[in-house]
Coordinates of C-alpha atoms and ligand atoms in Angstrom, one line a residue:
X29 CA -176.9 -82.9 13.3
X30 CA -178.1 -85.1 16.5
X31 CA -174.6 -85.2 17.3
X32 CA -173.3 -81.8 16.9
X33 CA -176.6 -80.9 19.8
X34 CA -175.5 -83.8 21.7
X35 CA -171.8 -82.1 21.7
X36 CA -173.6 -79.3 22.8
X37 CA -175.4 -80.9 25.4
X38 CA -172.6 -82.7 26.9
X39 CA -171.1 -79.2 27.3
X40 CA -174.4 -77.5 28.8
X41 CA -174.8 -75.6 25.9
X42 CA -178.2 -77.1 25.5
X43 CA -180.9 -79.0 27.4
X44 CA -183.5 -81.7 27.3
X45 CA -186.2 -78.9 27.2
X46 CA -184.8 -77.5 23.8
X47 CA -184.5 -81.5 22.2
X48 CA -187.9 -82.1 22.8
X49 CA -189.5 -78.8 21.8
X50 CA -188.1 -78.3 18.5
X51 CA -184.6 -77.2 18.4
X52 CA -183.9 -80.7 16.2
X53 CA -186.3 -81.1 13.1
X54 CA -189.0 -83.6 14.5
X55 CA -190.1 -87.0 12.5
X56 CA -186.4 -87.3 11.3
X57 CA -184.0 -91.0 11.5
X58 CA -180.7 -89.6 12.5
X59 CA -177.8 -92.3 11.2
X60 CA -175.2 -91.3 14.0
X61 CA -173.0 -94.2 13.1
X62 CA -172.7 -96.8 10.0
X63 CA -176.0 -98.4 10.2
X64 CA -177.2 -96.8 13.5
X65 CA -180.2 -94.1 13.6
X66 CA -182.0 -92.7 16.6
X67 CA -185.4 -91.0 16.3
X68 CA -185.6 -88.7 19.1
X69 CA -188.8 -88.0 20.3
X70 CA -189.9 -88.0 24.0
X71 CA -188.3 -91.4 23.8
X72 CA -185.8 -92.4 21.9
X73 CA -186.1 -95.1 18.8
X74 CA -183.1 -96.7 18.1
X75 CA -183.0 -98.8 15.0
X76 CA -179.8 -100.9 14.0
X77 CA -179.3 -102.3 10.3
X78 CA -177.6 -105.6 10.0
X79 CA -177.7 -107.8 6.5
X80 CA -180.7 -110.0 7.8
X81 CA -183.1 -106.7 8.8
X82 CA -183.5 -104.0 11.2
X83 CA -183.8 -104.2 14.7
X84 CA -185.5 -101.9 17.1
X85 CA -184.7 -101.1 20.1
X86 CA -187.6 -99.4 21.7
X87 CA -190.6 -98.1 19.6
X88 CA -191.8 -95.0 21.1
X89 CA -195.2 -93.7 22.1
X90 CA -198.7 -94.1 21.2
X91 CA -198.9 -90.5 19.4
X92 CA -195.8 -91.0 17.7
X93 CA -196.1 -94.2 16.1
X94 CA -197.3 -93.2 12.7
X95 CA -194.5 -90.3 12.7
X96 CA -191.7 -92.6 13.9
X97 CA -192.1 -95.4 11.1
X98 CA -192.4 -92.8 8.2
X99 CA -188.8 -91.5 9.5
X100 CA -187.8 -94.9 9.5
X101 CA -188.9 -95.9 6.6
X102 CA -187.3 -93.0 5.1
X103 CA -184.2 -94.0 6.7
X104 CA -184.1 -97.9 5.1
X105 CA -186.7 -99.8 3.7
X106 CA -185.6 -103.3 5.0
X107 CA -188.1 -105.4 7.3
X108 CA -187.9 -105.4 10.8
X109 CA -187.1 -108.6 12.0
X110 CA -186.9 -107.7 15.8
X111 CA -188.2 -105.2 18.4
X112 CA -186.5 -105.3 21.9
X113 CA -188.6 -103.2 24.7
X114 CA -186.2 -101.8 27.5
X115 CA -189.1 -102.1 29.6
X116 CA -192.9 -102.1 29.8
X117 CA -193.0 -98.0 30.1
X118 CA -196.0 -96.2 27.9
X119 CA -193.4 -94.2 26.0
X120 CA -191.3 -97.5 25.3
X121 CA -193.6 -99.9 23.5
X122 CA -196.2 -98.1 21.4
X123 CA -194.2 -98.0 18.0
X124 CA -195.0 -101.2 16.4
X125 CA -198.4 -100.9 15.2
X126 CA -197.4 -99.7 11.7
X127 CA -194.6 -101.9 11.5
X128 CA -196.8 -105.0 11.7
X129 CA -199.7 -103.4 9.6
X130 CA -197.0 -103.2 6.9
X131 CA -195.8 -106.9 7.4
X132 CA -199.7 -108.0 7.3
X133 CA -199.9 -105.5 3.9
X134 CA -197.3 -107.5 2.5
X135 CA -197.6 -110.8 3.8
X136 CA -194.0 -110.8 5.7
X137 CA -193.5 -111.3 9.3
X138 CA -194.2 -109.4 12.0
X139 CA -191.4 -108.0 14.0
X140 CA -190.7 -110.6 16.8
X141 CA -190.5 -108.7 20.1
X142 CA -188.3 -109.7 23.0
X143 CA -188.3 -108.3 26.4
X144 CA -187.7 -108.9 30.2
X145 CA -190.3 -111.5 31.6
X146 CA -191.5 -109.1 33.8
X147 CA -193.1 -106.7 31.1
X148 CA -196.2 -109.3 31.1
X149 CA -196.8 -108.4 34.6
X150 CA -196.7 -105.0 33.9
X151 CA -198.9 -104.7 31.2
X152 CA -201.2 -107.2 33.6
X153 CA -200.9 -104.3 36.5
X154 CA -201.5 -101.8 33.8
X155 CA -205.1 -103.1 33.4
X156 CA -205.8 -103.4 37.2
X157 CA -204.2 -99.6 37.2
X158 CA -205.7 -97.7 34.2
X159 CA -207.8 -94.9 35.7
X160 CA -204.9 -94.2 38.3
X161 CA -202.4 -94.4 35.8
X162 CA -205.0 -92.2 33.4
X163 CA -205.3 -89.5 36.2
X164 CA -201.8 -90.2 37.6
X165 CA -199.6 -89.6 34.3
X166 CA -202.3 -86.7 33.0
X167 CA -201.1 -84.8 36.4
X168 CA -197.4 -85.6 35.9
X169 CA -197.3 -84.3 32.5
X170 CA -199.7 -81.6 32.7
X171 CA -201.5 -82.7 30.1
X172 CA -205.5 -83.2 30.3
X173 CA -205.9 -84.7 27.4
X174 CA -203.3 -87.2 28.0
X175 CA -204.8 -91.1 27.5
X176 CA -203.6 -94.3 29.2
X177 CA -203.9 -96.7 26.8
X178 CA -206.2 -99.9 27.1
X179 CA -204.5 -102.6 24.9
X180 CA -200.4 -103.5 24.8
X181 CA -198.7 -105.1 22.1
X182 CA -196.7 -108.0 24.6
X183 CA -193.4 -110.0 24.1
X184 CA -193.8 -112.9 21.7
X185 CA -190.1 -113.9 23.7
X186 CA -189.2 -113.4 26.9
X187 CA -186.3 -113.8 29.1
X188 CA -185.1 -113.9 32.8
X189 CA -181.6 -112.9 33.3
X190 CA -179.5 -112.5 30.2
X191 CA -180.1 -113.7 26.4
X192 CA -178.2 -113.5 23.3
X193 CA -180.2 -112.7 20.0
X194 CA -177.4 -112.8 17.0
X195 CA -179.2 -111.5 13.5
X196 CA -176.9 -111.3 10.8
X197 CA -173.3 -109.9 11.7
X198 CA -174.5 -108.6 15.1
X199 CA -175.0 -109.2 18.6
X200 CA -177.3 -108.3 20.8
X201 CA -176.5 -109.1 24.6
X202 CA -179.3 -108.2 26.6
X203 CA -179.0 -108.1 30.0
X204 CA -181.7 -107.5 32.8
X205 CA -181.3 -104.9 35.9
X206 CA -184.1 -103.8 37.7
X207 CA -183.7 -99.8 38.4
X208 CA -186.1 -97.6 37.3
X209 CA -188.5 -100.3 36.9
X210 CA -188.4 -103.8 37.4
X211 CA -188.4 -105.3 33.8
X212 CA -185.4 -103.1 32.4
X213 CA -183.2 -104.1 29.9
X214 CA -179.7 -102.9 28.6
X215 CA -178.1 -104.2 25.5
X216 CA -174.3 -104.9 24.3
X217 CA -173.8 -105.0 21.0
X218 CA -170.2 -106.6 20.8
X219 CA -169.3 -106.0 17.5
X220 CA -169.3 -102.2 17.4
X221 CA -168.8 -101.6 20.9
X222 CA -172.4 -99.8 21.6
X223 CA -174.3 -99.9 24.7
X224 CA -178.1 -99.3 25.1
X225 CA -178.7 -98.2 27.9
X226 CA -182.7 -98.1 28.2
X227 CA -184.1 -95.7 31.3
X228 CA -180.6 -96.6 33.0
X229 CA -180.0 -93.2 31.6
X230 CA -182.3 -90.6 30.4
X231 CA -179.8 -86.9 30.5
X232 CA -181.7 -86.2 33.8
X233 CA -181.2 -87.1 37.8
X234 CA -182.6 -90.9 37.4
X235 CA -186.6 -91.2 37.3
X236 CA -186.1 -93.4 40.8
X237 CA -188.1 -91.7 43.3
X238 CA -191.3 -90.4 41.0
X239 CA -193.8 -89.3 43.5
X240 CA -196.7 -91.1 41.9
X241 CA -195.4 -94.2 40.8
X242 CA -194.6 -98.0 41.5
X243 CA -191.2 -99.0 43.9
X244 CA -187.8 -98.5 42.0
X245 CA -184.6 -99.9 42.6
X246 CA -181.5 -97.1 43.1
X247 CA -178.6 -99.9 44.4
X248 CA -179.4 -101.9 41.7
X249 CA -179.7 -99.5 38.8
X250 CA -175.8 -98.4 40.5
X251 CA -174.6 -101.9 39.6
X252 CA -176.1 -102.0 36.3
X253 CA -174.7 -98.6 35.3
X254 CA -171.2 -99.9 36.8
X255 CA -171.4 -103.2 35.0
X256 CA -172.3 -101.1 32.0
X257 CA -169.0 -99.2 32.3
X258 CA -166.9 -102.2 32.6
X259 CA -167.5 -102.8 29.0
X260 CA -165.8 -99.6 27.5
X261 CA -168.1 -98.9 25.1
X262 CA -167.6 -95.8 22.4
X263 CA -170.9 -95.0 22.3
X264 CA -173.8 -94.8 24.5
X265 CA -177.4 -94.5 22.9
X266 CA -180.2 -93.2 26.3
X267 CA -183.7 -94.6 26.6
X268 CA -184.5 -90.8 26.2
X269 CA -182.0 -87.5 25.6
X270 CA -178.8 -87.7 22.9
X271 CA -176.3 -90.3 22.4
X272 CA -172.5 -90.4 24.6
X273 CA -169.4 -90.9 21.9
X274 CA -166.2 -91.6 23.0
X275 CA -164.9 -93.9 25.5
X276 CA -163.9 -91.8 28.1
X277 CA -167.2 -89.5 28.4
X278 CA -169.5 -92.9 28.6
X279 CA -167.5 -94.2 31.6
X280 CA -167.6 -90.8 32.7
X281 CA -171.1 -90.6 32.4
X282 CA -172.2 -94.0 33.7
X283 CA -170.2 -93.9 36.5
X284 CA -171.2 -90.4 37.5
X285 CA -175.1 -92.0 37.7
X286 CA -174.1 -94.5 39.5
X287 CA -172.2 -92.9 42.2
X288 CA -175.4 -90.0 42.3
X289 CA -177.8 -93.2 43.0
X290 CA -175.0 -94.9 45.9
X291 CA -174.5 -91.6 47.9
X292 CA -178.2 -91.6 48.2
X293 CA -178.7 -95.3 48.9
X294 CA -175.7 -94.8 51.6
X295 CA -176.9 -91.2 53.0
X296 CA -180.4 -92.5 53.4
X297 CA -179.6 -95.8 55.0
X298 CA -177.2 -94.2 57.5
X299 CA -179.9 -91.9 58.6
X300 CA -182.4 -94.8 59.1
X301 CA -180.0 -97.4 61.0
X302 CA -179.4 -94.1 63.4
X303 CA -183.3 -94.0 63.9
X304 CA -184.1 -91.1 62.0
X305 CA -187.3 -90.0 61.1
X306 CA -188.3 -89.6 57.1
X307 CA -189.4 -86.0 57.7
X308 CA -185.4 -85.5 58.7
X309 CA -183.9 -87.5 56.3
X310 CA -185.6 -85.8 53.7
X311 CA -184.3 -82.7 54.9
X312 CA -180.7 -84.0 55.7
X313 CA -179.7 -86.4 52.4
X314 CA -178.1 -83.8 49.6
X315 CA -176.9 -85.1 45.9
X316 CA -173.4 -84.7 46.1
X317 CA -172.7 -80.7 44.5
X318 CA -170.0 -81.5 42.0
X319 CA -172.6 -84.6 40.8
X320 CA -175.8 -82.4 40.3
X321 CA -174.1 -79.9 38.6
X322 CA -173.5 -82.3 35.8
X323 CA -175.4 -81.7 32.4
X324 CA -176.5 -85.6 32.9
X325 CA -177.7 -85.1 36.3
X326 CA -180.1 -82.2 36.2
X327 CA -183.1 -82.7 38.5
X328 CA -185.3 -81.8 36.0
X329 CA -187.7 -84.7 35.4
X330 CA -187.7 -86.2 39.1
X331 CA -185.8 -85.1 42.2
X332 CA -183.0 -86.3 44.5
X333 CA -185.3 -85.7 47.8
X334 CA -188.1 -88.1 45.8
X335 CA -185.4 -90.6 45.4
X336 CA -184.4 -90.7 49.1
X337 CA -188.3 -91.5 50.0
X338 CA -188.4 -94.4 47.1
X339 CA -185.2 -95.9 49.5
X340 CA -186.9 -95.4 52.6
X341 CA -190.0 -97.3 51.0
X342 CA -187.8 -100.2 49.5
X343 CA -185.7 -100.8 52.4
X344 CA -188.3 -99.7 55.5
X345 CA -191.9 -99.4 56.1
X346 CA -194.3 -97.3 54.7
X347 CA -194.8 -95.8 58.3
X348 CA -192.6 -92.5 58.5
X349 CA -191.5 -92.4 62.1
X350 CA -193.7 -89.8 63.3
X351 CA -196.1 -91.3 65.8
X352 CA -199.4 -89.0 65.1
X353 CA -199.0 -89.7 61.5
X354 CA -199.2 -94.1 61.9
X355 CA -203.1 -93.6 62.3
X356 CA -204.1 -89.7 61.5
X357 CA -207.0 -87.6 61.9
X358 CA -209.1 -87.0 59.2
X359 CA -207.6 -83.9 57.2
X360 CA -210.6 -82.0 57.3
X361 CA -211.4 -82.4 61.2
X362 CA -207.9 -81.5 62.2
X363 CA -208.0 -78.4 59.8
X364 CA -210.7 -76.9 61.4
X365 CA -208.8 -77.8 65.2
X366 CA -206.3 -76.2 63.8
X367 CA -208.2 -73.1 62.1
X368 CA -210.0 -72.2 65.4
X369 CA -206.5 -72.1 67.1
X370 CA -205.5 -69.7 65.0
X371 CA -208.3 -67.6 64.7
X372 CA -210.2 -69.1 61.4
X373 CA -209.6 -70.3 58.3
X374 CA -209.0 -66.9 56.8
X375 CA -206.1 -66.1 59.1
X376 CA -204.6 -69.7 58.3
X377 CA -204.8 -68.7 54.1
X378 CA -203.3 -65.2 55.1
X379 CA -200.2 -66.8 57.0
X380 CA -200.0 -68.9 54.0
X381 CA -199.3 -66.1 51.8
X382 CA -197.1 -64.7 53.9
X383 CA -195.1 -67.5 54.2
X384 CA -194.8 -67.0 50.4
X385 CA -193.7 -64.0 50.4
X386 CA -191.3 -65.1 53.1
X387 CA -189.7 -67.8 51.1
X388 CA -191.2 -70.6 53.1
X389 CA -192.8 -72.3 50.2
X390 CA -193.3 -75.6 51.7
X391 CA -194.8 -73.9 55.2
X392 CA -197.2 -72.2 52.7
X393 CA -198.4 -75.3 51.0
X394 CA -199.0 -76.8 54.2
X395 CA -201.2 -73.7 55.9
X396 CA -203.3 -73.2 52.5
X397 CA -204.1 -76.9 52.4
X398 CA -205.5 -76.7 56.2
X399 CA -207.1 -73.7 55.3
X400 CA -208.9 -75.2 52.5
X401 CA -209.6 -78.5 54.4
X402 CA -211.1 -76.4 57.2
X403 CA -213.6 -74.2 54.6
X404 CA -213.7 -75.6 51.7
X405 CA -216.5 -73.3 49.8
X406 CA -214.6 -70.0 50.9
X407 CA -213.9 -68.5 47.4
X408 CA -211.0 -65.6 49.5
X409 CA -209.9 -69.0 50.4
X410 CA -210.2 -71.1 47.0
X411 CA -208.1 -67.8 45.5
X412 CA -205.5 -68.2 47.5
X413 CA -204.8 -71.5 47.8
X414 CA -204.9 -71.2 43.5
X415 CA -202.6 -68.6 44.0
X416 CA -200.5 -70.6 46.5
X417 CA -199.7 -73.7 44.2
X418 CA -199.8 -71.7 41.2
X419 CA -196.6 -69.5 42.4
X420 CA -194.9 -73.1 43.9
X421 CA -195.8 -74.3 39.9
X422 CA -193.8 -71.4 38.6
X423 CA -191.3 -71.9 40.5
X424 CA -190.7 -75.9 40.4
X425 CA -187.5 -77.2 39.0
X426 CA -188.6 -80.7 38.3
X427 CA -191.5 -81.8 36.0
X428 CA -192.9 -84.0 38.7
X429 CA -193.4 -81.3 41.1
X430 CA -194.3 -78.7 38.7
X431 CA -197.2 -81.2 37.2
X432 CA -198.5 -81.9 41.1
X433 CA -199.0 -78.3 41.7
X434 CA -200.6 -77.3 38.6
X435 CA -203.4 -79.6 39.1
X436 CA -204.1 -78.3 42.8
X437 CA -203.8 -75.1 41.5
X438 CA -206.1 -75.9 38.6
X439 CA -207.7 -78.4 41.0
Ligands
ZN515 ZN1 -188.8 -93.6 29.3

């Protein structure tokens, strides 16, 4: 069933938005291959059976955990010997909570969890973080009563740059690549020609310029994907989305990412050795047409333009080129400058409906936000600027942007 939807998505015939809101039966281990099951949720589990016990790669959220191991459980019975993170991510690494209740339960061992050494640091930053990450991911997703979570099960093995765990009749190569984060890691499993990819590849444009999160890496995640393709796998397993079968569509697929990610890397960097500004860069760099209009490579999670400001951050200063913005005015003292130019705050919020109507979304984000900045207890004002970034909500085409608009209009 998981792979007749993925046949479908591969042709556009279905989309990341129907797999995760119930078009596949939810709590289910799908065996897509001898000995291989994926549980799809949000983020994909992926559990593989060899004759010494399972391993996982990746173990899914906090709120799934309890759903996840039933399915697995109903799947095979046989202990988990193994747990491989792809990388420190929320969604990644909540999973194994049951799994080692039910080792404690029966006195057996607790799955042994590898990962890049780099997760530690994470989940170290992830303490330092936790109210922005609390406020940051409840905007993202839209979801108020989302919870960062205060405790992390960490790696009892880590690694550096590649490692070979063998358990029973299979290999696992991983392999580390920084890309969407800095502690990723991709497997090889020789012996049946699968690749796990992690985040590498998530059935979206890559998560590489999120607007609210830490540096990624877009050149580097290119020669991972490339790397990846070398190996001819048959079947390709995401960190999140449906599995790739067949030789030719996961070099298809992989290469396709990569060369998305390198005509950004390449478009952006031209612009900057030329001197160009962010604000025209942003407005210059395109995803190459015939790319984006791949099923893979829908900008529906993050967005190519986000991407092109992560580069500019990793390869330049965080100072954009414009001159009055290295030490700016306070937002609410030029709003008001700005509000008696043009005749008060009221004619500012007016413009910025206009500019609505006019199809000038981003002019009308701007104007509502001076207008609020310069009377910030109007309620004609409060209403439209509601109205402003409720409408830009509506029509969003990524999640990121859609999440950051909601909660100004909700604000
Ligand atoms: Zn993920």
């Amino acid at each position: 069933m998981l792979m007749q939807y993925a046949e479908r998505m591969w042709h556009g015939e279905a989309q990341m938005e129907g797999l995760l809101n119930g078009d596949l039966p939810e709590g289910v281990a799908f065996e897509i291959a001898s000995g291989v099951a994926v549980v799809p949720t949000f983020a994909n589990v992926i559990v593989m059976r060899t004759n010494e016990g399972l391993v996982l790669f990746d173990t899914g959220a906090p709120n799934t955990a309890r759903r996840n191991h039933r399915a697995i459980r109903a799947w095979r019975a046989d202990p988990v010997r193994y747990a491989i993170y792809s990388h420190g991510h929320i969604d990644h690494v909540f999973g194994l909570g049951p799994f080692d209740q039910e080792a404690d339960r029966n006195g057996g061992e607790r799955p042994v969890v590898i990962a890049h050494e780099a997760v530690k640091a994470r989940f170290e930053r992830y303490a330092l973080t936790k109210d922005y990450n609390q406020v940051a991911n409840a905007r993202q997703f839209a979801n108020p009563r989302f919870r960062w979570p205060e405790t992390f099960r960490y790696p009892d093995l880590t690694y550096r740059d590649d490692y070979r765990l063998r358990v029973g009749e299979l290999t696992f190569e991983l392999h580390h690549a920084r890309g969407e984060t800095d502690d990723h890691t991709w497997v090889y499993v020789p012996e049946r020609n699968i690749l796990l990819t992690g985040d590498l590849f998530i059935w979206n444009s890559p998560n590489c310029g999120n607007p609210q999160k830490v540096q990624r890496y877009p050149a580097e995640w290119a020669t991972a994907l490339r790397a990846m393709a070398e190996l001819d796998a048959s079947l390709l397993i995401p960190g999140h989305g449906v599995p790739i079968a067949g030789n030719d569509r996961v070099r298809t697929a992989l290469t396709d990412v990569a060369e998305y990610l390198e005509s950004l890397v390449f478009q952006t960097l031209e612009l900057m050795n030329g001197g160009a500004r962010l604000a025209e860069i942003i407005h210059t760099v395109r995803a190459p047409e015939h790319l984006a209009a791949k099923p893979y490579l829908r900008a529906a999670y993050d967005e190519p333009e986000f991407i092109v400001r992560n580069i500019w951050r990793l390869y330049g200063g965080w100072w954009d080129g414009d001159p009055a913005s290295l030490k700016p005015p306070r937002s609410d003292r030029l709003a008001s400058v700005l509000a008696e130019l043009a005749g008060g705050p009221h004619d500012l919020a007016h413009r910025a409906r206009r500019a609505l109507e006019d199809s000038e979304p981003r002019i009308a984000a701007c104007l509502i936000e001076l207008a609020l900045q310069a009377a910030p207890e109007d309620d004609d004002i409060k209403d439209a600027y509601r109205h402003v970034f409720a409408t830009l909500s509506k029509s969003a085409t990524s999640l990121m942007t859609r999440g950051i608009y909601l909660a100004a209009a909700n604000g």
